[in-house]
Coordinates of C-alpha atoms in Angstrom, one line a residue:
X1 CA 58.3 3.0 29.2
X2 CA 55.5 0.8 30.5
X3 CA 53.6 3.8 31.6
X4 CA 53.7 5.0 28.0
X5 CA 52.7 1.7 26.4
X6 CA 49.8 1.1 28.7
X7 CA 47.7 4.1 27.6
X8 CA 48.5 3.2 24.0
X9 CA 47.3 -0.3 24.5
X10 CA 44.1 0.8 26.2
X11 CA 43.5 3.3 23.3
X12 CA 44.0 0.5 20.8
X13 CA 41.4 -1.5 22.6
X14 CA 38.7 1.2 22.1
X15 CA 36.8 0.8 18.8
X16 CA 37.6 3.6 16.4
X17 CA 34.0 3.9 15.3
X18 CA 30.6 2.7 16.5
X19 CA 29.0 -0.4 14.9
X20 CA 25.7 0.1 13.1
X21 CA 23.5 -1.3 15.8
X22 CA 25.2 0.9 18.4
X23 CA 23.6 3.9 16.7
X24 CA 21.1 5.4 19.2
X25 CA 18.8 6.3 16.3
X26 CA 18.5 2.6 15.3
X27 CA 18.3 1.4 18.9
X28 CA 15.6 3.9 20.0
X29 CA 13.7 4.9 16.9
X30 CA 13.8 1.9 14.5
X31 CA 11.2 -0.3 16.2
X32 CA 8.6 2.5 16.6
X33 CA 9.2 3.7 13.0
X34 CA 8.6 0.1 11.8
X35 CA 5.3 -0.2 13.7
X36 CA 4.2 3.2 12.2
X37 CA 5.0 2.0 8.6
X38 CA 3.2 -1.3 9.1
X39 CA 0.2 0.5 10.6
X40 CA 0.1 3.0 7.7
X41 CA 0.4 0.3 5.1
X42 CA -2.1 -2.2 6.3
X43 CA -4.8 0.2 7.7
X44 CA -4.8 2.1 4.4
X45 CA -4.4 -1.2 2.5
X46 CA -7.5 -2.7 4.1
X47 CA -9.6 0.5 3.4
X48 CA -8.3 0.7 -0.1
X49 CA -9.2 -2.9 -0.9
X50 CA -12.8 -2.5 0.5
X51 CA -13.6 0.8 -1.2
X52 CA -11.6 0.1 -4.3
X53 CA -13.4 -3.2 -4.8
X54 CA -16.8 -1.4 -4.5
X55 CA -15.7 1.3 -6.9
X56 CA -14.3 -1.2 -9.4
X57 CA -17.6 -3.2 -9.3
X58 CA -19.5 0.0 -9.9
X59 CA -17.4 0.6 -13.0
X60 CA -18.1 -2.9 -14.2
X61 CA -21.8 -2.8 -13.5
X62 CA -22.3 0.6 -15.3
X63 CA -20.0 -0.2 -18.2
X64 CA -21.1 -1.5 -21.6
X65 CA -20.8 -5.1 -20.6
X66 CA -22.3 -4.6 -17.1
X67 CA -25.7 -5.8 -15.7
X68 CA -26.9 -2.2 -15.6
X69 CA -25.1 -0.1 -18.3
X70 CA -25.2 3.6 -17.6
X71 CA -22.8 5.5 -19.9
X72 CA -23.1 8.8 -18.0
X73 CA -22.5 7.4 -14.6
X74 CA -19.7 5.2 -16.0
X75 CA -18.0 8.3 -17.5
X76 CA -18.2 10.2 -14.2
X77 CA -16.7 7.3 -12.2
X78 CA -14.1 6.7 -14.9
X79 CA -13.0 10.3 -14.8
X80 CA -12.7 10.3 -11.0
X81 CA -10.5 7.2 -11.2
X82 CA -8.4 8.7 -13.9
X83 CA -7.8 12.0 -12.0
X84 CA -7.1 10.1 -8.8
X85 CA -4.5 7.9 -10.5
X86 CA -2.8 10.8 -12.2
X87 CA -2.3 12.8 -9.0
X88 CA 1.3 12.7 -7.6
X89 CA 1.1 11.4 -4.0
X90 CA 3.0 14.3 -2.4
X91 CA 0.7 16.9 -4.0
X92 CA -2.3 14.8 -3.0
X93 CA -1.1 14.6 0.6
X94 CA -0.7 18.4 0.8
X95 CA -4.0 19.1 -0.9
X96 CA -5.9 16.8 1.5
X97 CA -4.5 18.4 4.6
X98 CA -7.8 20.2 5.5
X99 CA -9.8 16.9 5.0
X100 CA -7.2 15.0 7.0
X101 CA -7.5 17.5 9.9
X102 CA -11.2 17.2 9.7
X103 CA -11.2 13.4 9.8
X104 CA -8.2 12.7 12.1
X105 CA -7.8 16.0 14.0
X106 CA -4.2 16.5 12.8
X107 CA -2.1 16.5 9.7
X108 CA 0.9 14.8 11.3
X109 CA 1.6 11.2 12.2
X110 CA 0.8 7.8 10.7
X111 CA -3.0 8.1 11.4
X112 CA -3.1 11.3 9.3
X113 CA -1.0 9.7 6.5
X114 CA -3.6 7.0 6.2
X115 CA -6.1 9.5 4.7
X116 CA -4.2 10.5 1.6
X117 CA -2.7 7.0 1.2
X118 CA -6.2 5.5 1.1
X119 CA -7.7 8.2 -1.2
X120 CA -4.8 8.0 -3.5
X121 CA -4.8 4.2 -3.8
X122 CA -8.5 3.6 -4.2
X123 CA -8.7 4.7 -7.9
X124 CA -5.6 2.6 -8.6
X125 CA -7.1 -0.6 -7.2
X126 CA -10.5 0.1 -8.6
X127 CA -9.1 0.1 -12.2
X128 CA -7.3 -3.1 -11.5
X129 CA -10.6 -4.6 -10.2
X130 CA -12.4 -3.5 -13.4
X131 CA -9.7 -5.0 -15.6
X132 CA -9.7 -8.3 -13.7
X133 CA -13.5 -8.7 -13.7
X134 CA -13.9 -7.8 -17.3
X135 CA -11.5 -10.7 -18.1
X136 CA -13.9 -13.2 -16.6
X137 CA -15.4 -15.6 -19.2
X138 CA -18.8 -14.1 -20.2
X139 CA -20.1 -17.6 -20.8
X140 CA -20.2 -18.2 -17.1
X141 CA -22.2 -15.0 -16.6
X142 CA -24.7 -16.1 -19.3
X143 CA -25.0 -19.5 -17.7
X144 CA -25.8 -17.9 -14.3
X145 CA -28.4 -15.7 -16.0
X146 CA -30.1 -18.7 -17.6
X147 CA -30.3 -20.3 -14.2
X148 CA -32.1 -17.2 -12.8
X149 CA -29.3 -15.7 -10.8
X150 CA -29.8 -12.2 -9.4
X151 CA -27.5 -9.3 -10.1
X152 CA -26.0 -9.7 -6.6
X153 CA -25.4 -13.4 -7.2
X154 CA -23.7 -12.8 -10.5
X155 CA -21.5 -10.0 -9.1
X156 CA -20.3 -11.9 -6.0
X157 CA -20.9 -15.5 -6.9
X158 CA -19.6 -15.4 -10.5
X159 CA -17.6 -12.3 -11.3
X160 CA -15.7 -11.8 -8.0
X161 CA -15.3 -15.5 -7.4
X162 CA -13.8 -16.2 -10.8
X163 CA -11.6 -13.1 -10.6
X164 CA -10.5 -13.6 -7.0
X165 CA -6.9 -14.9 -7.7
X166 CA -6.3 -11.8 -9.9
X167 CA -7.9 -9.6 -7.3
X168 CA -5.6 -10.9 -4.7
X169 CA -2.6 -10.4 -6.9
X170 CA -3.8 -6.8 -7.6
X171 CA -4.3 -6.2 -3.9
X172 CA -0.8 -7.4 -3.3
X173 CA 0.6 -4.9 -5.8
X174 CA -1.5 -2.2 -4.2
X175 CA -0.3 -2.9 -0.7
X176 CA 3.3 -2.9 -1.9
X177 CA 2.7 0.4 -3.6
X178 CA 1.3 1.8 -0.4
X179 CA 4.4 0.7 1.4
X180 CA 6.4 2.8 -0.9
X181 CA 4.0 5.8 -0.5
X182 CA 4.2 5.4 3.3
X183 CA 8.0 6.1 3.0
X184 CA 7.2 9.2 1.0
X185 CA 4.7 10.3 3.6
X186 CA 7.6 10.5 6.1
X187 CA 8.9 13.5 4.1
X188 CA 6.0 15.6 5.2
X189 CA 5.4 14.5 8.8
X190 CA 3.9 11.1 8.2
X191 CA 6.3 9.2 10.5
X192 CA 7.5 5.7 9.8
X193 CA 10.7 4.4 8.2
X194 CA 10.7 7.2 5.6
X195 CA 10.8 9.8 8.3
X196 CA 13.6 7.9 10.1
X197 CA 15.6 7.6 6.9
X198 CA 15.2 11.3 6.1
X199 CA 15.7 12.8 9.5
X200 CA 18.6 10.6 10.7
X201 CA 19.9 9.0 7.6
X202 CA 20.0 11.9 5.2
X203 CA 19.9 15.1 7.3
X204 CA 22.3 13.7 9.9
X205 CA 24.4 11.8 7.3
X206 CA 23.9 8.4 9.0
X207 CA 24.4 6.0 6.1
X208 CA 23.8 2.9 8.4
X209 CA 20.2 4.2 9.1
X210 CA 19.5 4.5 5.4
X211 CA 20.9 1.1 4.6
X212 CA 19.0 -0.7 7.4
X213 CA 15.8 1.1 6.4
X214 CA 16.1 0.0 2.8
X215 CA 16.8 -3.6 3.8
X216 CA 13.8 -3.7 6.1
X217 CA 11.5 -2.3 3.5
X218 CA 12.8 -4.9 1.0
X219 CA 12.1 -7.7 3.4
X220 CA 8.6 -6.5 4.1
X221 CA 7.9 -6.3 0.3
X222 CA 9.2 -9.9 -0.1
X223 CA 6.9 -11.1 2.8
X224 CA 3.9 -9.3 1.4
X225 CA 4.5 -10.7 -2.1
X226 CA 5.0 -14.2 -0.7
X227 CA 1.7 -14.1 1.2
X228 CA -0.1 -12.7 -1.8
X229 CA 1.1 -15.4 -4.1
X230 CA 0.1 -18.1 -1.6
X231 CA -3.4 -16.7 -1.2
X232 CA -3.8 -16.4 -4.9
X233 CA -2.9 -20.0 -5.5
X234 CA -5.1 -21.1 -2.6
X235 CA -8.3 -19.6 -4.1
X236 CA -7.5 -20.5 -7.7
X237 CA -10.0 -23.1 -8.7
X238 CA -9.1 -23.2 -12.4

């Protein structure tokens, strides 16, 4: 009788199913996928903010209220921004494969994903920059002109400085959007948390991988938003 009960007792002591963090996909793949996602988001985010700011300033400068109005050039730049903003990211990523291979040498991996992420987000941020700078009180610009300020001083010392809190908030929104796009990039070989969720969570029916991935992305979004809000308040001189 004891010989029968002993195996049953031992069997009851064995867990009937693995716990979430015992999943090899989470133990071995999650850390690297997280690093890839952060790299994609912040590398493309930095490039987007630099080039998007310059493109947005070009739109402001050549617009009707700019220092150097140029309707033809403004129309061309505006159409480029509109087309870039209207392009679905998955389609853009596929269309840019030749350019990505030219710049990075491959169309796979987080480095390759940075190319379409950046190109897709620049028009989005540029339009936000244009809106933010056009909301700056024109009286401050006129006062700077009366004091003999140059175009460069007006652009950076007045317009950008006064719009800086909104520009930071817009940059925060853009980086969070890039985080979402980086997850989509995983569907076509971009790596990161999106690739982990699709490959192991969806294709292998591992619900725990999907849940943990979603929670991590939500936490990252919260941290980015918190930092953006703090920086915006810090530079707000109003």
